[in-house]
XYZ file of C-alpha atoms in Angstrom:
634
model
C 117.010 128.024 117.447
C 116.272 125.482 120.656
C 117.326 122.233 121.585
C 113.972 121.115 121.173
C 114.426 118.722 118.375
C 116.804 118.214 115.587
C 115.981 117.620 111.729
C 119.067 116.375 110.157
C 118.722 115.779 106.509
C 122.084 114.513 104.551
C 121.498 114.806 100.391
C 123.338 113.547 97.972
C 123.025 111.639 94.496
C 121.003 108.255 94.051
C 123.638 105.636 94.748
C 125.912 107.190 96.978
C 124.320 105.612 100.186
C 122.095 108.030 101.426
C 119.879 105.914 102.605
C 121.680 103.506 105.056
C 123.666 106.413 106.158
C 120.655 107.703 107.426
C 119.054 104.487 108.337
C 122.293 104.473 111.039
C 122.395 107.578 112.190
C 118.612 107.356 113.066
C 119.140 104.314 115.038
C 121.515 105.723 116.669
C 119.832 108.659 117.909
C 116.908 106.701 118.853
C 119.728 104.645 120.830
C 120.526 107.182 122.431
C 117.267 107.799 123.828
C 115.561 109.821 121.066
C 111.943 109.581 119.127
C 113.155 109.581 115.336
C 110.716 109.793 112.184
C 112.450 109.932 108.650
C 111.260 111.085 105.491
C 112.943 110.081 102.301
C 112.595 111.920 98.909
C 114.725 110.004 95.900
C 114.253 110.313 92.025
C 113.616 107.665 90.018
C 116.664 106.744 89.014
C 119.298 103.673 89.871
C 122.537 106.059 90.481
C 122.291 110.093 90.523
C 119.710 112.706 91.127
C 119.184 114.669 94.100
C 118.406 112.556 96.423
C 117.935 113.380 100.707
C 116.628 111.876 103.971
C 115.960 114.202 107.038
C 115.606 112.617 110.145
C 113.299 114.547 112.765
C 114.602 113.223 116.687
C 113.192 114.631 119.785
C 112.915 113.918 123.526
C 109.185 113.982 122.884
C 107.168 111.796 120.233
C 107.292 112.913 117.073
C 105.066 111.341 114.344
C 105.039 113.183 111.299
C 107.814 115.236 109.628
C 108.519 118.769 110.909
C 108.086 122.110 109.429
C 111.522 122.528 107.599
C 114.644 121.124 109.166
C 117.491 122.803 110.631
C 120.992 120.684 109.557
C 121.885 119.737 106.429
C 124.843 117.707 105.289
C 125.179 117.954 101.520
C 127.682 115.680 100.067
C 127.422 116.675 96.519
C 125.930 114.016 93.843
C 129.457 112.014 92.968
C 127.037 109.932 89.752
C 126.051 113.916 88.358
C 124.113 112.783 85.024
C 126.029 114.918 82.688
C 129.429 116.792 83.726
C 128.554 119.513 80.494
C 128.227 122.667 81.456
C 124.825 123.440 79.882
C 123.351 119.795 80.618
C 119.888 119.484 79.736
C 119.384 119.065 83.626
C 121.957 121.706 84.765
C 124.950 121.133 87.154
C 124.014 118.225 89.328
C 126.547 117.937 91.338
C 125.042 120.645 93.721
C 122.219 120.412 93.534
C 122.058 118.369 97.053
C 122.981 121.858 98.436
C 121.211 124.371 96.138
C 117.740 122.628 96.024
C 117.850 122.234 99.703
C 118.524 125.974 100.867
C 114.571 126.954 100.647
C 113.802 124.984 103.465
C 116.465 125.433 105.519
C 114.999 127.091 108.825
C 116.685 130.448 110.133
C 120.304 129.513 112.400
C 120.010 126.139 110.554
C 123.759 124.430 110.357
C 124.930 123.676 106.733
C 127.983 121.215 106.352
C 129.284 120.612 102.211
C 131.254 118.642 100.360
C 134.320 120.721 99.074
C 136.081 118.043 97.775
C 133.064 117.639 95.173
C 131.384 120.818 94.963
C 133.623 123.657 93.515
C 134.437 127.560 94.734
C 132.649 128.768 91.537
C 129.574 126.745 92.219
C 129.305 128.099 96.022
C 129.696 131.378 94.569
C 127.071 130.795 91.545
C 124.408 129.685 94.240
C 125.294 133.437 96.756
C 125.541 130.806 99.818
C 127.356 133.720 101.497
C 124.657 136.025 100.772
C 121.994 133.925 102.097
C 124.175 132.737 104.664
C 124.356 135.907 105.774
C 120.528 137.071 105.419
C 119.905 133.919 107.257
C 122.311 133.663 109.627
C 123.198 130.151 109.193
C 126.084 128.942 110.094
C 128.029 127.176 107.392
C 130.950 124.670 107.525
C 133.094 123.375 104.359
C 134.787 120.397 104.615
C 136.885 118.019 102.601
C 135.037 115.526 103.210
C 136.028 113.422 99.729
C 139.971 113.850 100.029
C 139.360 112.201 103.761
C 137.829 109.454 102.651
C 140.394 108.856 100.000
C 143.511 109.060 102.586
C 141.644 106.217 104.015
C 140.209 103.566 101.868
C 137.297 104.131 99.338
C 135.499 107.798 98.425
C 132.270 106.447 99.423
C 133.844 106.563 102.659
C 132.720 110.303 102.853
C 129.392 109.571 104.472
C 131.008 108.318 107.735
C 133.127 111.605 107.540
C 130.229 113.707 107.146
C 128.687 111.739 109.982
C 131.686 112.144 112.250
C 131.656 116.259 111.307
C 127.507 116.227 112.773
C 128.744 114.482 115.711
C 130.949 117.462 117.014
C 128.666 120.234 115.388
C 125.724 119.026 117.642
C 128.039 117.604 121.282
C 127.039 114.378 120.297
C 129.167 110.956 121.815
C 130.517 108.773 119.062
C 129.506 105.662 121.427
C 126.164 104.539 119.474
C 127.349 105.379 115.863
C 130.719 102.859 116.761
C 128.163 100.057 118.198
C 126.083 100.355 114.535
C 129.014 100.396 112.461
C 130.608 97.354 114.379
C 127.076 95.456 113.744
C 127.260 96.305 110.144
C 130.863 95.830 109.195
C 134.404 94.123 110.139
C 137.995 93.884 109.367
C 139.615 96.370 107.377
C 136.731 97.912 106.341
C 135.834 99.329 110.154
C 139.089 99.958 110.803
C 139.093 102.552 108.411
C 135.545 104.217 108.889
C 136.331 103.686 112.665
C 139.026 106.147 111.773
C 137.380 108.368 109.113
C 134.709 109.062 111.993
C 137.347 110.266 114.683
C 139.680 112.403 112.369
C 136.491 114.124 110.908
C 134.985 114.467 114.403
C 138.468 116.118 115.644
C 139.002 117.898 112.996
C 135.991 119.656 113.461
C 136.393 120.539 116.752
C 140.078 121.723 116.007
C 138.760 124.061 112.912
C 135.847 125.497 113.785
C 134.198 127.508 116.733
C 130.586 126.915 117.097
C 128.519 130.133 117.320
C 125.543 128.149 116.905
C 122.771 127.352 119.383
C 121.946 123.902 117.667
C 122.897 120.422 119.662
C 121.481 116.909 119.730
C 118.493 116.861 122.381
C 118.628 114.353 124.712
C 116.277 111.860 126.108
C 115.283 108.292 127.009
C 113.670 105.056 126.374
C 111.641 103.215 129.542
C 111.597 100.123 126.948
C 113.205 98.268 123.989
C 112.652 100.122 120.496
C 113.012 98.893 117.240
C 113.061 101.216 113.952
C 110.959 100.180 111.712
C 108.780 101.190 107.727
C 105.345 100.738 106.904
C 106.390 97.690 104.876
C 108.217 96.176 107.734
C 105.443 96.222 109.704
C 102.825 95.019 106.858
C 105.277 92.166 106.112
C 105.459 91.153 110.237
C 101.640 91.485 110.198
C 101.595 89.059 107.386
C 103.443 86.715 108.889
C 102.472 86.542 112.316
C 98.598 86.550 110.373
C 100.063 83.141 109.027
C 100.585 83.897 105.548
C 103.213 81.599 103.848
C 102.604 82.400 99.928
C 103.588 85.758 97.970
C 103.789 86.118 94.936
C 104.844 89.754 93.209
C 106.877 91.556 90.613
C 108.957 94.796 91.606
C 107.309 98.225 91.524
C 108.237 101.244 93.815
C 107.357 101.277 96.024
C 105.337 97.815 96.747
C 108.783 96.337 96.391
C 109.712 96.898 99.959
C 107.173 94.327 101.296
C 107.444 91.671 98.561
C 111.295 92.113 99.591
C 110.917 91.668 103.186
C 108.450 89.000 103.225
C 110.977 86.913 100.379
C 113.873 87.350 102.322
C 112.184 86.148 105.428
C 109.885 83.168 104.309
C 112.770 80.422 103.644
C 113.458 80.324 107.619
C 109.983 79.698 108.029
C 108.656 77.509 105.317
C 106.697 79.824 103.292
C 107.323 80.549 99.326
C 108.014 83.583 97.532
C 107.262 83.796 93.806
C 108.856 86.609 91.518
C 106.381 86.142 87.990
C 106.581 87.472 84.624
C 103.761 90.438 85.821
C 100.986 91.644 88.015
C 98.811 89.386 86.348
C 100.305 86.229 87.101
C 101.542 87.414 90.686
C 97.913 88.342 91.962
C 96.573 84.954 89.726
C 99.449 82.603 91.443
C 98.444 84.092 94.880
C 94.855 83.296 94.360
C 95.865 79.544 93.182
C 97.833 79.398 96.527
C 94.747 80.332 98.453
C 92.229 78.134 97.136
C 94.618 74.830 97.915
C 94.894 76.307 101.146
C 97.479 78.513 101.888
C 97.298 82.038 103.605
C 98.613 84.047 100.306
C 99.236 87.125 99.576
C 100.048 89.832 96.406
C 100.377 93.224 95.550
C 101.650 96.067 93.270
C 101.353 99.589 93.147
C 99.640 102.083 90.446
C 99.739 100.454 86.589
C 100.995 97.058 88.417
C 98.206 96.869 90.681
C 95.751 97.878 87.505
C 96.309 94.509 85.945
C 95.713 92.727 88.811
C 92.133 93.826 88.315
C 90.579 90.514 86.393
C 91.943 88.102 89.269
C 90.941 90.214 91.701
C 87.307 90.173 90.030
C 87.884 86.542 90.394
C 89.004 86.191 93.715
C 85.118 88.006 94.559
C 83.389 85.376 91.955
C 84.647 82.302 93.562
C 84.866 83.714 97.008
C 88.544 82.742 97.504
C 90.232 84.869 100.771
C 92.963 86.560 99.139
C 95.133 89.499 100.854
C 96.570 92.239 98.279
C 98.422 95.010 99.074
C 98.624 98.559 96.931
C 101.525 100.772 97.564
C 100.358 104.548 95.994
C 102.592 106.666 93.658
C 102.113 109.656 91.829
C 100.329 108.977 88.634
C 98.362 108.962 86.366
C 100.556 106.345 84.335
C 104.090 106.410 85.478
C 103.408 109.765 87.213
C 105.775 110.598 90.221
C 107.154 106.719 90.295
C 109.211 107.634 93.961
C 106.990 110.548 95.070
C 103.314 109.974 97.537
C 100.177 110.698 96.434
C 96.640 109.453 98.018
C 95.497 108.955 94.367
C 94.772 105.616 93.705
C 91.291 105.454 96.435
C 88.542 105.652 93.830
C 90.997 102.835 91.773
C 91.617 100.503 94.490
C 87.497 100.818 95.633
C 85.852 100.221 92.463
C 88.364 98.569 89.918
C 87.862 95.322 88.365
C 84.310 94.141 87.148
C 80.400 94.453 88.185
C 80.198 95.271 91.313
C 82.630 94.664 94.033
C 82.697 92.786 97.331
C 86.070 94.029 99.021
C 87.475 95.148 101.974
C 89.663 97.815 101.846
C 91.983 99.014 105.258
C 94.262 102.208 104.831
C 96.299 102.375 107.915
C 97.929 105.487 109.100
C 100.977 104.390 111.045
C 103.073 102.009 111.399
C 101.366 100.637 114.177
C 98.435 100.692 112.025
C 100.287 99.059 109.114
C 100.782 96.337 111.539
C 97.542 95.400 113.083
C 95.367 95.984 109.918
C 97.342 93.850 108.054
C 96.578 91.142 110.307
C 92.925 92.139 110.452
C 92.920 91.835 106.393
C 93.691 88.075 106.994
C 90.978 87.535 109.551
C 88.531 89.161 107.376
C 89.529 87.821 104.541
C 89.419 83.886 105.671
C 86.598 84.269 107.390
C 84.430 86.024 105.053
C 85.985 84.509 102.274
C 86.822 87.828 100.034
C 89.609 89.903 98.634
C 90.805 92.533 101.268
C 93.410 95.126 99.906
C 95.389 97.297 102.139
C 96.147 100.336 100.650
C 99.376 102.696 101.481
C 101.690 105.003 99.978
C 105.259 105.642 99.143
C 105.496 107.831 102.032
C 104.216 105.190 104.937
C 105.793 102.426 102.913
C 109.764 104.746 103.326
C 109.554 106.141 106.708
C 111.091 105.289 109.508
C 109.747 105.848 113.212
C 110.587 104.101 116.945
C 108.090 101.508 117.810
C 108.184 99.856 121.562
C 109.127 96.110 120.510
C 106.848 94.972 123.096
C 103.411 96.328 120.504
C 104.782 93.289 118.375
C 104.162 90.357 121.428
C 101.338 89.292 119.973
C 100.050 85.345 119.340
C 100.459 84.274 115.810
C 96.736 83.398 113.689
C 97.578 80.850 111.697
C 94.101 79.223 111.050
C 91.983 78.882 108.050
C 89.216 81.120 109.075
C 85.788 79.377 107.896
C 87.144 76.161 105.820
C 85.556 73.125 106.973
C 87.715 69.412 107.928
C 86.507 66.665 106.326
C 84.531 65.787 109.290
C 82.741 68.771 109.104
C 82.147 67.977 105.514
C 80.247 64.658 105.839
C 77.145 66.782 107.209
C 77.845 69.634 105.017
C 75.123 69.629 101.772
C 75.739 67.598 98.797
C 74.406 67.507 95.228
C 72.670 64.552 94.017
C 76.394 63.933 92.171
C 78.185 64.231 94.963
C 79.314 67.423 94.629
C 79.798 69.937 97.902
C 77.267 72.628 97.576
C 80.478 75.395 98.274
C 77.905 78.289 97.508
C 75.226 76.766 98.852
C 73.042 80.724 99.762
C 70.086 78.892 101.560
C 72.243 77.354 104.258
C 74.593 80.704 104.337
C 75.367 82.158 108.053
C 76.596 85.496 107.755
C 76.557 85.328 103.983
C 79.047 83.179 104.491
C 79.177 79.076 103.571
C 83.027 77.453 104.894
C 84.887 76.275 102.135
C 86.432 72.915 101.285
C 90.183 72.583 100.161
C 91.126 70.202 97.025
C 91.840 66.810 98.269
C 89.315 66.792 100.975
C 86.719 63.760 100.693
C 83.560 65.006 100.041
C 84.860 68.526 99.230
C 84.470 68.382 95.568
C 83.107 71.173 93.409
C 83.813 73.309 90.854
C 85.354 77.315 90.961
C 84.472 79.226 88.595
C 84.602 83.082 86.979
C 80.620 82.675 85.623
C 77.911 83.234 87.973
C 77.105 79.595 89.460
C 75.029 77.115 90.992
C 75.219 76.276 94.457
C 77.507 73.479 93.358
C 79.426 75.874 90.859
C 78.098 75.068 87.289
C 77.573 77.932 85.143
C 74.159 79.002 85.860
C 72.238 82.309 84.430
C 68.849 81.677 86.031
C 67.632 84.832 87.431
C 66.705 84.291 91.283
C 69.969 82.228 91.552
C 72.220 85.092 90.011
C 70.142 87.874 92.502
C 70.646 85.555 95.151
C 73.957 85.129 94.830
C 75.101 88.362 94.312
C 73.262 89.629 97.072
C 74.887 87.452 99.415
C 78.162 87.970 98.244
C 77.399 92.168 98.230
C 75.761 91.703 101.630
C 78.687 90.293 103.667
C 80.020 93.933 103.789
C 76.678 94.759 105.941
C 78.023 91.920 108.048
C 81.800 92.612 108.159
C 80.779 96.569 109.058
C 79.094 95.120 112.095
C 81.596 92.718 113.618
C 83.847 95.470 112.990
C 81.868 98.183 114.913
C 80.893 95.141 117.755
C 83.952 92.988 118.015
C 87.043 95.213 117.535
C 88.352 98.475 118.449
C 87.446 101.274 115.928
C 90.066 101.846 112.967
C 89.535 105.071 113.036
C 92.013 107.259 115.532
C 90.573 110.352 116.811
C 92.754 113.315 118.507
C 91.763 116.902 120.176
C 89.157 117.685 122.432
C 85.286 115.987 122.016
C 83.169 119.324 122.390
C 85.516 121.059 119.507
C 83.606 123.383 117.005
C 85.765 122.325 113.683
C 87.069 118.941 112.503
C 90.028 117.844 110.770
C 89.393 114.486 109.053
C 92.408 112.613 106.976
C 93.145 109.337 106.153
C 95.987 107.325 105.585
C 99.900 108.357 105.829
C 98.721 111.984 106.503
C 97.676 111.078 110.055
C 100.868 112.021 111.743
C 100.767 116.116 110.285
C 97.597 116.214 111.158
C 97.494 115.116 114.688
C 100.499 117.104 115.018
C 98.922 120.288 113.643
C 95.635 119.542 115.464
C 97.516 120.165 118.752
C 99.338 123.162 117.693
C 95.841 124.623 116.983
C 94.466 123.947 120.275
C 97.632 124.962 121.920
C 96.548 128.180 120.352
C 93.532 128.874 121.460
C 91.428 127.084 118.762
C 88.919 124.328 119.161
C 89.519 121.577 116.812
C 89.684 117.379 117.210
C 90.363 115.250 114.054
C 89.801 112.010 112.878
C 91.931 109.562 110.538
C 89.451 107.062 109.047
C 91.366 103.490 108.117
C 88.255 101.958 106.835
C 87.558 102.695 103.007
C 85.218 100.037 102.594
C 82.891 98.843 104.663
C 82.795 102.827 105.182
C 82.294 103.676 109.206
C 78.972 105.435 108.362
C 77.581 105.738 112.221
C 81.271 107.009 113.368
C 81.636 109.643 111.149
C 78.091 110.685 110.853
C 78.903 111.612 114.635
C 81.717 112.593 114.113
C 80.459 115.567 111.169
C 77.311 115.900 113.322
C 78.919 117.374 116.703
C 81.824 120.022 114.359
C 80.038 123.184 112.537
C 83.013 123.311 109.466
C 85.188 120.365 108.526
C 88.203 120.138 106.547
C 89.636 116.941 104.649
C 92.858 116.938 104.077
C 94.748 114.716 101.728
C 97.089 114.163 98.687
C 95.526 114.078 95.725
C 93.905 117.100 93.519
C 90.662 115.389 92.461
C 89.254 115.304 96.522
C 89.044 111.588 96.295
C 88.078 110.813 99.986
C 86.048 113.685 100.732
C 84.275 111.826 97.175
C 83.819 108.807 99.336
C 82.612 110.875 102.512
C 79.744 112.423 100.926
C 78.994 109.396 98.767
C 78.163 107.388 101.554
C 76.590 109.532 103.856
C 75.169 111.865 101.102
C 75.061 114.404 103.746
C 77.410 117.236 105.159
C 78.658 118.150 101.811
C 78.028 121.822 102.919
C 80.378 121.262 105.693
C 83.215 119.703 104.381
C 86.016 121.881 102.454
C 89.640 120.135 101.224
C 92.622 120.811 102.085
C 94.886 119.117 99.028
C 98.475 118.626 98.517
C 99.787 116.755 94.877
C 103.069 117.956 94.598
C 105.311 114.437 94.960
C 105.544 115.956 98.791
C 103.559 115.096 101.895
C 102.125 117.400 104.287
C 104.188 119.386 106.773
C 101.955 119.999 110.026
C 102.112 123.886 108.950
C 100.340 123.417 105.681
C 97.562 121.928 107.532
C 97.892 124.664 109.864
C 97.610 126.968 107.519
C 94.903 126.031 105.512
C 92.488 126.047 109.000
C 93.630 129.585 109.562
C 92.668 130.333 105.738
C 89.320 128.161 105.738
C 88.640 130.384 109.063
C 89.502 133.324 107.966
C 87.221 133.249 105.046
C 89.068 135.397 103.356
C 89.676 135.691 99.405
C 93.334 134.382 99.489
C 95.423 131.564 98.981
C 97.699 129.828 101.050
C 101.575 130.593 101.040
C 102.261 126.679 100.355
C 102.022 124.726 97.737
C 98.299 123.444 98.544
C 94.498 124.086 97.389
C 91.778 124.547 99.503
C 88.471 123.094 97.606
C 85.593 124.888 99.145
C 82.258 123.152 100.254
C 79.791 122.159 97.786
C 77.332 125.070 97.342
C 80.375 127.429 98.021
């Protein structure tokens, strides 16, 4: 066991404020100079269930979670289901400490609860014996009956918090400063003294034999700690947008949250509807009278948004959704990721689609893609979707405040004044020719708003004139649709001319084998993509963000200059490496999958492993809980 980084993960039951205790004690390692990145695993369930958060800090970057962890805290589950001995889900109350052990690295630090978790259960689970085999170095503590002398049993977290501190050397100064910010009055006077009685007693009880403390490091500029969804929501609004509409489903919730809590300061309007229907509808209503609007769901939530959506591509109205991925199908894995919801999010809704789908891999990503869905969106007057997943949407990682000093973009894209709409081409009526596909420049033709003089036409779901009447001749309907399919073409060009590339690539150019992943698996990738060169391999990879336009000349390149390549992502059905081969119909040879559908995300081992397996080429399977899906032919 080094210094080299910790991974602290503190489990407990749903309810019992997991979460913001870890939310604090991240910022206050990263205030101390740290890189954090925190992965959270919670059932679905309002109170109880094993729920944990580990929290990986280093001196160095860190960008994905680590392989294992090496400090729990385990405060028990204080909302256990059912009390009854033979339960139909078994003693809950430890099963923050039981179901955590397997991961728990060698000389790894465990810290429990023994004013919730009995003798007998201790016993039941042989802690000793593994203990023991393990040589970790475990530390009871009454953590409950401190709390109590004090105040409030909840109170427990900032006792386990203060027992951490003096297991790892680390100063109390930052964890103070956050609790000050948070709280007042009575209430920090007793936490304030919760934190220094468990951090004494510790260091009055116990001697540490173990190697374990809190690295140390620095910061050369401001961070803030920030999700996926707070960084989609700041893209949003510093892209201008001012209308969302939504109803709550893990884990889309976070943004529509974010973005409702922030818009009164700033004039915009959030809308909580009846369902997904009406959210993605009242969004699309926003957007054609003008506003910069927004929507979203995730899994079943985001399936009924599929008819507006098939609007919003009719009537070419700029709309922005958002699809947060879950476990499925149906309910699935409602709190767990999966990268299953690609082919769905592509192709749903009716005919065939004009769309622009992003899938950003960080939370830098989350950011700036966001804001590139409203530029595309306005300008080319189409539905993009940004698609995520739980994981990206939950963590946590340091980002330099200074990436966010951007200038807002609050315009309408390609909407016309009503200047601009006195030489525009009318009807013999009167009517604005709004689809007007002879005078088209980039498949595009700017849009009027309702109220502009001389901006009058009709919207409608039927294929239509140039003026918007229903219309079913032939050459207008292929001439329409081509235009409207054809922007893509366009979009994929200003894209590959006009912007830097989505796509993030990482190891050496002249490597032999790729690594190719999209999405929220970046981070274990990159991460494991080092580690193999570090070894003596040669291997670069590549996390594609654009779905749709597909980056056809990048990763034809990209599969042209590797001999083997392996896709890596969660879902079992090989959904990207689908959309790889689809579009270049080429390289399936090449390509095997490395797949992960087990509610967990990749740790940079598994993807590791799985190279050293594919390599290997021998008849066996990988010790995790993965499948590799050989090449076609294979």
């Amino acid at each position: 066991m080094s210094d080299d980084e910790l991974i602290w993960r503190v489990a407990g039951g749903s309810g019992d404020g997991i979460d913001s205790t870890s939310q604090n004690f991240a910022k206050a390692l990263m205030r101390s100079g740290l890189d954090v990145f925190t992965h959270r695993h919670y059932p679905s369930r309002i109170r109880g269930g094993h729920t944990y958060v580990e929290i990986r800090a280093a001196a160095h970057e860190v960008q994905s979670r680590g392989d294992g962890y090496n400090f729990l805290l385990s405060l028990g589950d204080s909302f256990a289901r059912n009390p009854q001995e033979e339960a139909y889900y078994g003693n809950e109350e430890i099963k923050p400490l039981s179901e955590n052990l397997d991961e728990l690295r060698e000389g790894g630090i465990i810290v429990y609860d023994e004013g919730l978790v009995s003798e007998e259960d201790v016993e039941e689970i042989n802690l000793e014996e593994r203990a023991e085999e393990n040589d970790w170095h475990v530390f009871p503590m009454d953590l409950r009956g401190l709390a109590k002398e004090h105040g409030r049993e909840v109170m427990r977290n900032t006792a386990g918090v203060g027992v951490t501190a003096a297991l790892l050397d680390m100063d109390l100064e930052h964890i103070e400063d956050l609790m000050s910010d948070a709280m007042g009055g009575d209430i920090l006077e007793a936490n304030l003294e919760i934190l220094h009685e468990a951090y004494e007693m510790t260091n009055e009880e116990y001697e540490f034999e173990h190697d374990l403390r809190a690295p140390t490091g620095s910061h050369d500029t401001e961070q803030a700690l920030l999700s996926g969804s707070n960084a989609i929501a700041y893209g949003a609004i510093d892209a201008g947008c001012r209308f969302i509409a939504g109803y709550p489903m893990t884990p889309w919730t976070d943004v529509f949250t974010i973005l409702s809590q922030n818009f009164p300061d700033m004039g915009g309007i959030s809308e909580q509807v009846e369902d997904e229907i009406a959210a993605a509808a009242l969004a699309l209503g926003a957007s054609h009278a003008g506003a910069k609007a927004m929507s979203g769901s995730s899994g079943g939530g985001f399936a009924l948004m599929s008819e507006p959506l098939g609007l919003a591509e009719m009537t070419e109205t700029p709309l922005v959704l958002v699809e947060s991925m879950r476990a499925g199908p149906s309910t699935g894995l409602p709190t767990k990721p999966e990268q299953g919801d690609l082919e769905f999010v592509l192709y749903t809704s009716q005919g065939d689609s004009s769309r622009v789908v992003f899938a950003p891999g960080t939370i830098e990503e989350a950011y700036e893609q966001t804001r590139l869905a409203f530029e595309i969106a306005w300008d080319y007057q189409l539905p993009v979707i940004v698609i995520y997943d739980q994981k990206l949407s939950g963590e946590n990682k340091n980002v330099d405040v200074e990436f966010f000093d951007r200038e807002p973009a609050p315009d309408l894209g390609s909407t016309l004044t009503e200047d601009e709409l006195k030489e525009a081409a009318h009807d013999a009526s009167g009517k604005f020719k709004r689809f007007n596909y002879e005078d088209a420049e980039n498949n595009v033709v700017p849009r009027s708003l309702p109220g502009q003089k001389g901006g009058r036409y009709l919207a409608t779901g039927n294929e239509h004139s140039p003026v918007g009447h229903i219309e079913e001749d032939p050459d207008n309907r292929v001439a329409q649709m081509t235009r409207r399919i054809e922007k893509l073409d366009t979009i994929r060009d200003e894209l590959d001319e006009k912007h830097p590339s989505n796509q993030t690539y990482y190891g050496d150019d002249d490597a032999d084998y790729g690594i190719i992943t999209w999405g929220s698996s970046h981070g274990a990738v990159a991460e494991a993509v080092e580690r193999l060169n570090e070894d003596g391999h040669s291997v670069k990879g590549v996390t594609v963000s654009d779905m749709m336009p597909f980056p056809e000349a990048e990763m034809t390149e990209f599969l042209e200059s590797v001999d083997e390549a392996m896709v890596v992502e969660m879902n079992a059905t090989a959904q990207f490496r689908g959309l790889i081969q689809k579009e270049l119909g080429l390289f399936g040879e090449k390509m095997t999958s490395l797949l992960k559908y087990n509610g967990n995300p990749f740790e940079p081992a598994e993807v590791v492993e799985g190279y050293e397996v594919n390599l290997a080429e021998e008849d066996r399977e990988p010790t995790a809980q993965v499948r590799i899906e050989p090449a076609a032919g294979d």
